[in-house]
Amino acid sequence: MVAFHVIMLPPLELSVLFLFLVFLSDLVEALKPDYVAPLVLWLCHESCEENGSLFEVSHPFLLSLKRALGAIVRQKNQPMTPEAVKANWQKICDFENASKPLRIQESIGSIIGVLSKIDSEGGISTNSTSHAASAAPSAFAEIIGHELPSFSSAYTELQTIMYALGVGASVKEPKDMKFIYEGSTDFSCLPTFGVIIAQKPITGGDLPQVPGLSVDFGKVCSIYLFILLFILGNLKCEAVIADIVDKGSGLVIFLDVYSYFEEELICYNQFSVFAVGSGGIGGKRVSDKAKVAVPVPNRPPDAVRSDATSLNQSALYRLSGDWNPLHIDPNLAGFAGFDRPILHGLCTFGFSARHVLQQFADNDVSRFKAIKARFSKPVYPGQTLQTEMWKEGNRIHFQTKVQETGDIVISNAYVDLLPTSEISAKTPSEGGELQSTLVFEEIGRRLKDIGHEVAKKVNAVFEWHITKGGHTAAKWTIDLKSGSGKVYEGPAKGSADATFTLSDEDFMEVVLGKLDPQKAFFSGRLKARGNIMLSQKLQMILKDYAKL
């Protein structure tokens, strides 16, 4: 798709700058060069006295920047002529009630709005709001509550590790290893990965296809994420338009996305999407369904953390699923008015959440309950992100700045943490006996008869971490190094030679011979650290002496 900006340069020079936009395929015909030629012809005509001006041309809609209201100069299915341009020239250059578009999204929003109007009404006069939106307030009632197509979001350790690296987790920070090494005994998924599994309606183009919502979706301006529990696997996600508000300069669409593992709600996202240039049509200005942003306290921050982003940060983060070329393509970024590709807002969001988790929860993801953030300015890869934090009870207020410029890029944000007492109350080991408990008790009984012989052959201590619902529910130690061997609940009293982590269900599958331990290890269902080759000895001994 091609749009043209025609620049008149004094005294008699004409320079045509061709700038390329990617639009929907059905707009290709509507924005062909034929519609630019009449303006060029009029500007070149001897009777035209215009000079030193900048004009934006899109289909039959012409306007002059600063930004005049412009004029539509042809009707639907009719040719566009230089005479029509001349006849509307005063309106095209009328700067009364002019606007100043600051971003390409604002410009594109008007273009698409005008094309929609012409296609549906056959040509109309423009004013400050008529070209901005094609939906009336009465139409919102039908749109609110609209359910988008449900979708699945499958992920494994690979995706969660890629995300963690994309938001700055590093081997330089030992406590980050739990996010980037699947063999860590406490391997975890960063809570803000929840936005990745829910972002398809935004990045996949589902939202603009909602009937009656013909607007240009410029950007996500804020996000709220509520985390219950993360489980590796295949999640089903359901998205619904929760509400729409009119901010004058644009519409804000609140999109709720619910993610389920089987029948259990895992996380909930609310995206606030700002549709530039689509407001001013009389809709309500506030919503009782919106997750409200909260200003940071008026005092110095309690803690500050900073991380330098790399020049490759956007290139790495986009591998998590946000393929917007604005973050990688220098030409497109320049066209959008940026010096170079900008960092994803949700990447900055991930950096900030990591800082809060490090500072106030010691990287314990089970304490992370919810996060709300508002995006205010872009960040360039290579800049340093500085997160300022204020603790008020279990709520951590924060804002994020670019250290080099002082610009606030995330504002009015907070993270809600669960108190440690509540985490303890939720430990799965308190709710029903684990099946693995019976197995460890049986191993202990059998070792009374053969323990001395087994210990001589194995000479190692094994520690088991049994999980339930993603949390460590129990720890068991099989000591086959001292005396006649013993089995007891709890971590090893000395150091363990090998430590294994797997779910109670998978443990039983292994015991019953339904799950091969090697396959479980390479699929990530069984995690091990230490001298894992000793596991072969243990498996052989147990098979020889006790068919469990």
Coordinates of C-alpha atoms in Angstrom, one line a residue:
M1 CA 0.0 0.0 0.0
V2 CA 1.3 3.4 -0.9
A3 CA 0.6 6.8 0.6
F4 CA 2.1 10.0 -0.7
H5 CA 3.3 13.1 1.0
V6 CA 3.8 15.9 -1.5
I7 CA 6.3 18.6 -0.4
M8 CA 6.4 22.0 -2.2
L9 CA 9.9 23.5 -1.9
P10 CA 10.7 27.1 -2.8
P11 CA 11.3 28.6 -5.2
L12 CA 10.2 26.2 -8.0
E13 CA 11.3 22.8 -6.8
L14 CA 9.0 19.8 -6.5
S15 CA 10.1 16.8 -4.4
V16 CA 7.9 13.8 -4.0
L17 CA 8.6 11.6 -1.0
F18 CA 7.1 8.1 -1.3
L19 CA 6.4 6.6 2.1
F20 CA 5.1 3.0 2.3
L21 CA 2.5 1.8 4.7
V22 CA 1.2 -1.7 5.2
F23 CA -2.6 -1.7 5.2
L24 CA -5.3 -4.2 4.8
S25 CA -5.3 -5.7 1.3
D26 CA -8.8 -4.4 0.5
L27 CA -7.5 -0.8 0.8
V28 CA -4.9 -1.3 -1.9
E29 CA -7.3 -0.1 -4.6
A30 CA -8.5 2.8 -2.6
L31 CA -5.1 4.3 -2.1
K32 CA -3.6 4.0 -5.6
P33 CA -1.5 6.8 -7.1
D34 CA -4.3 7.9 -9.4
Y35 CA -5.7 9.8 -6.5
V36 CA -2.5 11.8 -5.9
A37 CA -2.0 13.0 -9.5
P38 CA -4.8 15.5 -9.5
L39 CA -3.2 17.4 -6.5
V40 CA 0.2 17.4 -8.3
L41 CA -1.4 18.7 -11.4
W42 CA -3.2 21.5 -9.6
L43 CA 0.0 22.5 -7.7
C44 CA 1.9 22.6 -11.0
H45 CA -0.8 24.7 -12.7
E46 CA 0.1 28.3 -13.5
S47 CA -2.9 29.6 -11.7
C48 CA -2.0 27.9 -8.4
E49 CA -0.2 30.3 -6.1
E50 CA 0.5 27.8 -3.3
N51 CA 4.2 27.4 -2.3
G52 CA 6.3 26.1 0.6
S53 CA 3.5 23.9 1.9
L54 CA 3.2 20.2 3.0
F55 CA 0.2 18.2 1.9
E56 CA -1.0 14.7 3.0
V57 CA -2.8 12.8 0.3
S58 CA -4.9 9.7 0.9
H59 CA -7.5 8.5 -1.6
P60 CA -9.9 11.4 -2.2
F61 CA -9.1 13.1 1.1
L62 CA -6.6 16.0 1.0
L63 CA -5.3 18.0 3.9
S64 CA -2.5 20.4 4.7
L65 CA -0.3 20.0 7.7
K66 CA -0.2 21.7 10.5
R67 CA -3.3 19.8 10.0
A68 CA -6.3 21.4 8.4
L69 CA -9.7 19.5 8.5
G70 CA -9.2 18.8 4.8
A71 CA -11.8 17.9 2.3
I72 CA -13.2 14.9 0.4
V73 CA -12.9 15.8 -3.3
R74 CA -14.8 13.0 -5.0
Q75 CA -17.8 10.7 -4.5
K76 CA -17.8 6.9 -4.4
N77 CA -17.0 5.2 -7.7
Q78 CA -16.4 8.6 -9.4
P79 CA -13.1 9.9 -10.9
M80 CA -11.0 12.4 -9.0
T81 CA -10.0 15.6 -11.0
P82 CA -7.7 18.6 -10.6
E83 CA -10.9 20.8 -11.0
A84 CA -12.3 19.1 -7.9
V85 CA -9.1 19.9 -6.0
K86 CA -9.2 23.5 -7.1
A87 CA -12.9 23.8 -6.1
N88 CA -12.2 22.6 -2.6
W89 CA -8.8 24.4 -2.2
Q90 CA -10.1 26.9 0.4
K91 CA -11.4 24.1 2.5
I92 CA -8.3 22.0 2.1
C93 CA -6.1 24.9 3.3
D94 CA -8.5 26.1 6.1
F95 CA -6.6 26.0 9.3
E96 CA -9.4 27.0 11.6
N97 CA -9.8 24.2 14.2
A98 CA -6.6 22.6 12.9
S99 CA -5.0 19.7 14.7
K100 CA -1.4 18.6 15.1
P101 CA -1.0 14.9 14.6
L102 CA 2.0 13.7 16.6
R103 CA 2.2 10.1 15.4
I104 CA 1.6 8.1 12.3
Q105 CA -1.2 6.3 14.0
E106 CA -3.2 9.5 14.3
S107 CA -2.7 10.1 10.6
I108 CA -3.6 6.6 9.6
G109 CA -6.7 6.6 11.8
S110 CA -8.1 9.5 9.9
I111 CA -7.3 7.9 6.5
I112 CA -9.0 4.6 7.3
G113 CA -12.0 6.5 8.9
V114 CA -12.5 8.6 5.8
L115 CA -12.2 5.6 3.5
S116 CA -14.8 3.8 5.5
K117 CA -17.2 6.8 5.4
I118 CA -16.9 7.1 1.6
D119 CA -17.4 3.4 1.0
S120 CA -20.6 3.4 3.2
E121 CA -22.1 6.8 2.4
G122 CA -20.8 7.8 -1.0
G123 CA -18.9 10.9 0.1
I124 CA -19.4 13.4 2.9
S125 CA -18.0 16.6 4.2
T126 CA -15.5 16.3 7.0
N127 CA -15.4 18.0 10.4
S128 CA -13.4 17.4 13.6
T129 CA -15.2 14.2 14.4
S130 CA -17.0 12.9 11.3
H131 CA -13.9 11.1 9.9
A132 CA -12.8 9.8 13.3
A133 CA -15.0 6.8 13.9
S134 CA -17.6 4.8 12.1
A135 CA -19.4 3.6 15.2
A136 CA -22.0 5.6 17.1
P137 CA -22.5 5.4 20.9
S138 CA -25.7 3.4 20.3
A139 CA -23.7 0.8 18.4
F140 CA -21.4 0.2 21.4
A141 CA -24.2 -1.6 23.3
E142 CA -24.0 -4.4 20.7
I143 CA -20.2 -4.4 20.7
I144 CA -19.7 -4.5 24.5
G145 CA -19.9 -8.1 25.6
H146 CA -18.9 -9.4 22.1
E147 CA -16.8 -12.6 22.5
L148 CA -13.9 -13.0 20.2
P149 CA -13.0 -16.4 18.8
S150 CA -11.5 -18.6 21.6
F151 CA -7.9 -19.8 21.0
S152 CA -5.3 -22.1 22.4
S153 CA -1.9 -21.1 23.6
A154 CA 0.5 -24.0 24.2
Y155 CA 3.9 -23.4 25.7
T156 CA 6.8 -25.3 27.3
E157 CA 10.0 -24.4 29.0
L158 CA 11.4 -23.1 25.7
Q159 CA 8.9 -20.3 25.5
T160 CA 9.1 -19.3 29.1
I161 CA 12.9 -19.2 29.0
M162 CA 12.9 -17.2 25.7
Y163 CA 10.5 -14.7 27.4
A164 CA 12.7 -14.4 30.5
L165 CA 15.8 -13.6 28.3
G166 CA 13.7 -11.1 26.4
V167 CA 12.8 -9.1 29.5
G168 CA 16.4 -9.1 30.8
A169 CA 16.9 -12.2 33.0
S170 CA 20.6 -13.1 32.9
V171 CA 23.1 -15.7 34.0
K172 CA 24.9 -12.7 35.6
E173 CA 22.3 -12.7 38.3
P174 CA 22.3 -16.1 40.1
K175 CA 18.7 -15.8 41.3
D176 CA 17.6 -15.5 37.6
M177 CA 18.7 -19.0 36.9
K178 CA 15.4 -20.3 38.0
F179 CA 13.8 -18.5 35.0
I180 CA 16.4 -19.4 32.3
Y181 CA 17.5 -22.9 33.2
E182 CA 15.0 -25.7 33.0
G183 CA 17.2 -27.9 35.2
S184 CA 16.9 -25.6 38.2
T185 CA 15.2 -27.3 41.1
D186 CA 12.9 -24.3 41.5
F187 CA 12.5 -23.6 37.8
S188 CA 9.7 -21.1 37.4
C189 CA 7.9 -19.0 34.8
L190 CA 8.0 -15.2 35.2
P191 CA 4.5 -14.1 36.1
T192 CA 4.3 -11.5 33.3
F193 CA 4.5 -14.3 30.8
G194 CA 0.8 -14.3 31.2
V195 CA 0.5 -11.4 28.7
I196 CA 2.2 -13.5 26.1
I197 CA -0.4 -16.3 26.2
A198 CA -3.2 -13.8 26.0
Q199 CA -2.0 -11.3 23.4
K200 CA -3.3 -13.0 20.2
P201 CA -6.5 -10.8 19.9
I202 CA -4.2 -7.8 19.9
T203 CA -1.3 -9.0 17.7
G204 CA -3.3 -11.4 15.6
G205 CA -5.8 -8.9 14.3
D206 CA -8.9 -10.3 15.9
L207 CA -10.0 -7.1 17.6
P208 CA -10.2 -4.9 14.4
Q209 CA -12.5 -7.5 12.8
V210 CA -15.2 -7.1 15.4
P211 CA -18.4 -6.1 13.5
G212 CA -19.3 -2.5 14.1
L213 CA -15.9 -1.5 15.4
S214 CA -14.3 0.0 12.3
V215 CA -11.5 2.0 13.9
D216 CA -7.7 2.1 13.7
F217 CA -6.1 0.4 16.7
G218 CA -3.1 2.4 17.5
K219 CA -1.6 1.0 20.7
V220 CA -2.1 -0.8 24.0
C221 CA -2.0 2.1 26.5
S222 CA -2.3 0.1 29.7
I223 CA -2.6 -3.5 31.0
Y224 CA -3.8 -5.3 34.1
L225 CA -2.7 -8.9 34.7
F226 CA -4.0 -11.1 37.5
I227 CA -2.1 -14.4 38.1
L228 CA -3.5 -17.5 39.8
L229 CA -1.1 -20.2 38.8
F230 CA 1.1 -21.2 35.9
I231 CA 1.0 -24.7 34.5
L232 CA 3.1 -25.7 31.5
G233 CA 0.9 -27.1 28.7
N234 CA -2.0 -26.1 26.5
L235 CA -4.2 -23.3 27.7
K236 CA -7.6 -22.3 26.3
C237 CA -8.1 -18.5 26.2
E238 CA -11.4 -16.6 25.9
A239 CA -11.5 -12.9 25.0
V240 CA -14.5 -10.5 25.4
I241 CA -14.9 -6.7 24.9
A242 CA -15.6 -5.6 28.4
D243 CA -16.4 -1.9 27.7
I244 CA -15.7 1.1 25.4
V245 CA -15.2 4.7 26.6
D246 CA -14.8 7.9 24.6
K247 CA -11.8 10.0 25.5
G248 CA -12.5 12.7 22.9
S249 CA -9.2 12.2 21.0
G250 CA -9.9 8.5 20.7
L251 CA -11.8 5.4 22.0
V252 CA -10.5 3.1 24.7
I253 CA -11.5 -0.5 24.2
F254 CA -11.2 -2.7 27.3
L255 CA -10.5 -6.3 26.3
D256 CA -10.7 -9.0 29.0
V257 CA -8.8 -12.3 28.3
Y258 CA -9.3 -15.4 30.5
S259 CA -6.8 -18.3 30.2
Y260 CA -7.8 -21.7 31.5
F261 CA -6.0 -25.0 32.0
E262 CA -8.8 -27.6 31.5
E263 CA -11.5 -26.0 33.7
E264 CA -9.2 -24.0 36.0
L265 CA -8.7 -20.3 35.5
I266 CA -4.9 -19.7 35.3
C267 CA -4.7 -16.0 34.7
Y268 CA -6.7 -12.9 33.6
N269 CA -5.6 -10.0 31.5
Q270 CA -7.3 -6.7 30.8
F271 CA -5.8 -4.8 27.8
S272 CA -6.8 -1.1 27.3
V273 CA -6.4 -0.4 23.6
F274 CA -6.4 3.2 22.5
A275 CA -7.9 3.8 19.1
V276 CA -6.4 7.1 18.0
G277 CA -8.7 9.6 16.2
S278 CA -11.8 7.6 16.8
G279 CA -13.4 9.5 19.7
G280 CA -15.6 12.6 20.0
I281 CA -18.8 10.9 19.2
G282 CA -20.5 11.3 22.5
G283 CA -19.8 8.0 24.2
K284 CA -19.3 7.7 28.0
R285 CA -15.9 8.8 29.3
V286 CA -15.4 6.4 32.2
S287 CA -15.9 2.7 32.8
D288 CA -16.7 0.9 36.1
K289 CA -15.1 -2.2 34.5
A290 CA -11.7 -0.7 34.1
K291 CA -8.8 -1.6 36.4
V292 CA -7.9 1.8 37.7
A293 CA -4.3 3.0 37.6
V294 CA -3.0 4.5 40.9
P295 CA -0.5 7.4 41.1
V296 CA 2.7 6.6 42.9
P297 CA 3.2 8.1 46.4
N298 CA 4.4 11.6 46.8
R299 CA 7.7 10.8 48.5
P300 CA 11.1 9.5 47.5
P301 CA 11.1 5.8 46.4
D302 CA 11.8 3.1 48.9
A303 CA 13.9 1.2 46.4
V304 CA 15.4 1.7 42.9
R305 CA 16.7 -1.0 40.5
S306 CA 18.0 -0.5 37.0
D307 CA 19.0 -2.7 34.0
A308 CA 20.6 -1.7 30.7
T309 CA 18.7 -3.1 27.7
S310 CA 20.8 -4.4 24.9
L311 CA 20.8 -3.2 21.3
N312 CA 19.3 -6.6 20.5
Q313 CA 16.5 -6.5 23.1
S314 CA 13.7 -5.9 20.6
A315 CA 15.0 -8.6 18.3
L316 CA 15.1 -11.0 21.2
Y317 CA 11.7 -10.1 22.7
R318 CA 9.8 -10.3 19.5
L319 CA 10.6 -14.1 19.4
S320 CA 7.9 -14.3 22.2
G321 CA 5.2 -13.6 19.6
D322 CA 5.0 -9.8 19.0
W323 CA 6.1 -9.5 15.4
N324 CA 5.3 -5.9 14.9
P325 CA 8.0 -4.7 12.4
L326 CA 8.1 -1.3 14.1
H327 CA 10.4 -2.9 16.7
I328 CA 12.9 -4.3 14.2
D329 CA 12.7 -2.5 10.8
P330 CA 14.6 0.9 10.8
N331 CA 12.7 2.1 7.7
L332 CA 9.3 1.5 9.2
A333 CA 10.4 3.0 12.5
G334 CA 11.6 6.1 10.6
F335 CA 8.4 6.4 8.8
A336 CA 6.5 6.3 12.1
G337 CA 8.6 9.2 13.4
F338 CA 11.2 7.4 15.5
D339 CA 15.0 7.6 15.1
R340 CA 15.2 3.9 15.1
P341 CA 13.2 0.8 16.1
I342 CA 11.6 1.1 19.5
L343 CA 11.4 -1.4 22.3
H344 CA 8.1 -3.3 22.9
G345 CA 6.1 -1.6 25.7
L346 CA 5.4 -5.1 27.1
C347 CA 9.2 -5.7 27.2
T348 CA 9.6 -2.7 29.4
F349 CA 6.7 -4.0 31.4
G350 CA 8.5 -7.3 31.9
F351 CA 11.7 -5.6 33.0
S352 CA 9.8 -3.5 35.6
A353 CA 7.9 -6.5 37.0
R354 CA 11.2 -8.4 37.4
H355 CA 12.7 -5.5 39.4
V356 CA 9.7 -5.6 41.8
L357 CA 9.8 -9.4 42.1
Q358 CA 13.6 -9.2 42.9
Q359 CA 13.3 -6.3 45.4
F360 CA 10.2 -7.3 47.4
A361 CA 9.6 -11.0 46.9
D362 CA 13.1 -12.5 46.5
N363 CA 12.0 -13.8 43.1
D364 CA 9.3 -16.0 44.7
V365 CA 6.7 -16.1 41.8
S366 CA 4.1 -17.7 44.1
R367 CA 3.8 -14.3 45.8
F368 CA 2.9 -12.5 42.6
K369 CA -0.8 -11.7 42.5
A370 CA -1.5 -8.9 40.0
I371 CA 0.1 -6.0 38.1
K372 CA -1.3 -2.9 36.6
A373 CA 0.7 -0.5 34.4
R374 CA 0.2 2.4 32.0
F375 CA 2.5 3.0 29.1
S376 CA 3.5 6.6 28.5
K377 CA 6.6 6.9 26.3
P378 CA 8.7 4.7 24.0
V379 CA 12.1 3.2 24.9
Y380 CA 15.0 2.6 22.5
P381 CA 17.0 -0.6 22.7
G382 CA 20.3 0.1 24.5
Q383 CA 18.8 2.6 27.0
T384 CA 18.8 1.8 30.7
L385 CA 15.5 1.1 32.5
Q386 CA 15.2 2.4 36.0
T387 CA 12.3 1.2 38.2
E388 CA 11.4 3.3 41.2
M389 CA 9.4 1.5 43.8
W390 CA 7.3 2.4 46.9
K391 CA 6.0 -0.3 49.3
E392 CA 2.6 0.2 50.9
G393 CA 1.5 -3.0 52.6
N394 CA 1.4 -5.8 50.0
R395 CA 1.1 -3.3 47.2
I396 CA 4.3 -2.1 45.5
H397 CA 3.8 1.1 43.5
F398 CA 6.3 1.7 40.8
Q399 CA 7.2 3.9 37.8
T400 CA 9.9 3.2 35.2
K401 CA 12.2 5.8 33.7
V402 CA 14.8 5.9 31.0
Q403 CA 17.9 6.6 33.0
E404 CA 19.6 8.5 30.3
T405 CA 16.8 11.0 29.7
G406 CA 14.7 10.9 32.8
D407 CA 11.5 10.3 30.8
I408 CA 8.8 8.3 32.6
V409 CA 7.9 5.4 30.3
I410 CA 5.6 3.4 32.6
S411 CA 3.5 5.4 35.1
N412 CA 0.8 4.9 37.7
A413 CA 1.7 1.3 38.1
Y414 CA 1.6 -1.3 40.9
V415 CA 2.2 -4.9 41.8
D416 CA 0.1 -6.7 44.4
L417 CA 1.9 -9.4 46.3
L418 CA 0.5 -12.1 48.4
P419 CA 1.7 -12.2 52.0
T420 CA 3.9 -15.1 52.9
S421 CA 1.3 -16.4 55.4
E422 CA -1.2 -16.7 52.6
I423 CA 1.3 -18.6 50.4
S424 CA 1.8 -21.1 53.3
A425 CA -1.9 -21.5 53.6
K426 CA -2.1 -22.4 49.9
T427 CA 0.6 -25.1 50.0
P428 CA -1.0 -28.2 48.3
S429 CA 0.6 -30.6 50.7
E430 CA -2.0 -29.6 53.3
G431 CA -4.9 -30.6 51.1
G432 CA -5.0 -34.3 50.8
E433 CA -2.3 -37.0 50.9
L434 CA 0.0 -37.3 48.0
Q435 CA 0.2 -40.7 46.2
S436 CA 4.0 -40.5 46.2
T437 CA 4.0 -40.6 50.0
L438 CA 2.8 -44.2 50.0
V439 CA 5.7 -45.1 47.6
F440 CA 8.4 -43.5 49.7
E441 CA 7.0 -45.2 52.8
E442 CA 7.1 -48.6 51.0
I443 CA 10.7 -48.0 49.9
G444 CA 11.6 -47.3 53.5
R445 CA 10.1 -50.5 54.7
R446 CA 11.9 -52.6 52.0
L447 CA 15.2 -51.0 52.8
K448 CA 15.1 -52.5 56.3
D449 CA 15.8 -55.9 54.8
I450 CA 18.1 -55.0 51.9
G451 CA 19.4 -51.6 52.8
H452 CA 23.0 -52.5 53.7
E453 CA 23.6 -54.3 50.4
V454 CA 21.9 -51.5 48.3
A455 CA 23.9 -48.8 50.1
K456 CA 27.1 -50.6 49.2
K457 CA 26.2 -50.7 45.5
V458 CA 24.8 -47.2 45.2
N459 CA 26.7 -45.0 47.7
A460 CA 24.7 -41.9 47.1
V461 CA 22.0 -39.6 48.6
F462 CA 18.9 -38.7 46.5
E463 CA 16.6 -35.8 47.2
W464 CA 13.1 -35.7 45.7
H465 CA 10.9 -32.6 45.3
I466 CA 7.3 -33.6 44.7
T467 CA 5.1 -30.9 43.2
K468 CA 1.3 -30.4 43.1
G469 CA -0.4 -27.7 41.1
G470 CA 3.0 -26.2 40.2
H471 CA 4.1 -25.8 43.9
T472 CA 6.5 -28.0 45.9
A473 CA 4.2 -30.1 48.0
A474 CA 6.7 -32.4 49.7
K475 CA 10.4 -33.3 49.9
W476 CA 11.8 -36.8 50.5
T477 CA 15.4 -38.1 50.9
I478 CA 16.6 -41.6 50.1
D479 CA 19.9 -42.0 51.8
L480 CA 21.8 -44.9 50.3
K481 CA 25.3 -43.8 51.4
S482 CA 25.4 -44.4 55.2
G483 CA 24.7 -47.7 57.1
S484 CA 21.9 -49.7 55.9
G485 CA 20.2 -46.8 54.1
K486 CA 17.1 -44.9 55.1
V487 CA 14.2 -42.9 53.8
Y488 CA 12.8 -39.9 55.5
E489 CA 10.5 -36.9 54.6
G490 CA 12.3 -33.6 54.2
P491 CA 15.5 -32.3 52.5
A492 CA 18.8 -34.2 52.8
K493 CA 20.4 -33.7 56.2
G494 CA 23.8 -33.3 54.5
S495 CA 24.3 -32.6 50.8
A496 CA 22.4 -34.6 48.2
D497 CA 24.3 -36.2 45.3
A498 CA 21.3 -35.8 43.0
T499 CA 18.0 -33.9 43.3
F500 CA 14.9 -34.7 41.2
T501 CA 11.8 -32.6 40.8
L502 CA 8.6 -33.8 39.3
S503 CA 4.9 -33.8 39.9
D504 CA 3.1 -36.3 42.2
E505 CA 1.2 -37.5 39.1
D506 CA 4.3 -38.0 37.0
F507 CA 6.1 -39.7 39.9
M508 CA 3.4 -42.3 40.0
E509 CA 3.5 -42.7 36.2
V510 CA 7.2 -43.4 36.5
V511 CA 6.7 -45.9 39.3
L512 CA 4.0 -47.7 37.4
G513 CA 6.2 -48.0 34.3
K514 CA 3.8 -45.7 32.3
L515 CA 6.4 -42.9 31.9
D516 CA 10.0 -43.6 30.9
P517 CA 12.3 -41.5 33.2
Q518 CA 14.6 -40.5 30.3
K519 CA 11.7 -39.3 28.2
A520 CA 10.3 -37.5 31.2
F521 CA 13.7 -35.7 31.7
F522 CA 14.1 -34.6 28.1
S523 CA 10.5 -33.4 27.9
G524 CA 11.0 -31.3 31.0
R525 CA 8.5 -33.2 33.2
L526 CA 11.4 -34.6 35.3
K527 CA 14.1 -32.1 36.3
A528 CA 17.4 -33.1 37.8
R529 CA 20.6 -31.6 39.1
G530 CA 23.8 -32.9 40.6
N531 CA 25.2 -36.3 39.5
I532 CA 22.2 -37.4 37.5
M533 CA 24.0 -40.5 36.2
L534 CA 23.5 -42.0 39.7
S535 CA 19.8 -42.2 38.8
Q536 CA 20.6 -45.2 36.6
K537 CA 22.1 -47.0 39.6
L538 CA 19.0 -46.2 41.7
Q539 CA 16.6 -47.4 39.0
M540 CA 18.5 -50.7 38.6
I541 CA 18.7 -51.4 42.3
L542 CA 15.0 -50.6 42.9
K543 CA 14.0 -52.8 40.0
D544 CA 16.2 -55.7 41.3
Y545 CA 15.0 -55.5 44.9
A546 CA 11.6 -53.9 44.9
K547 CA 9.1 -53.9 42.1
L548 CA 7.1 -50.9 43.2

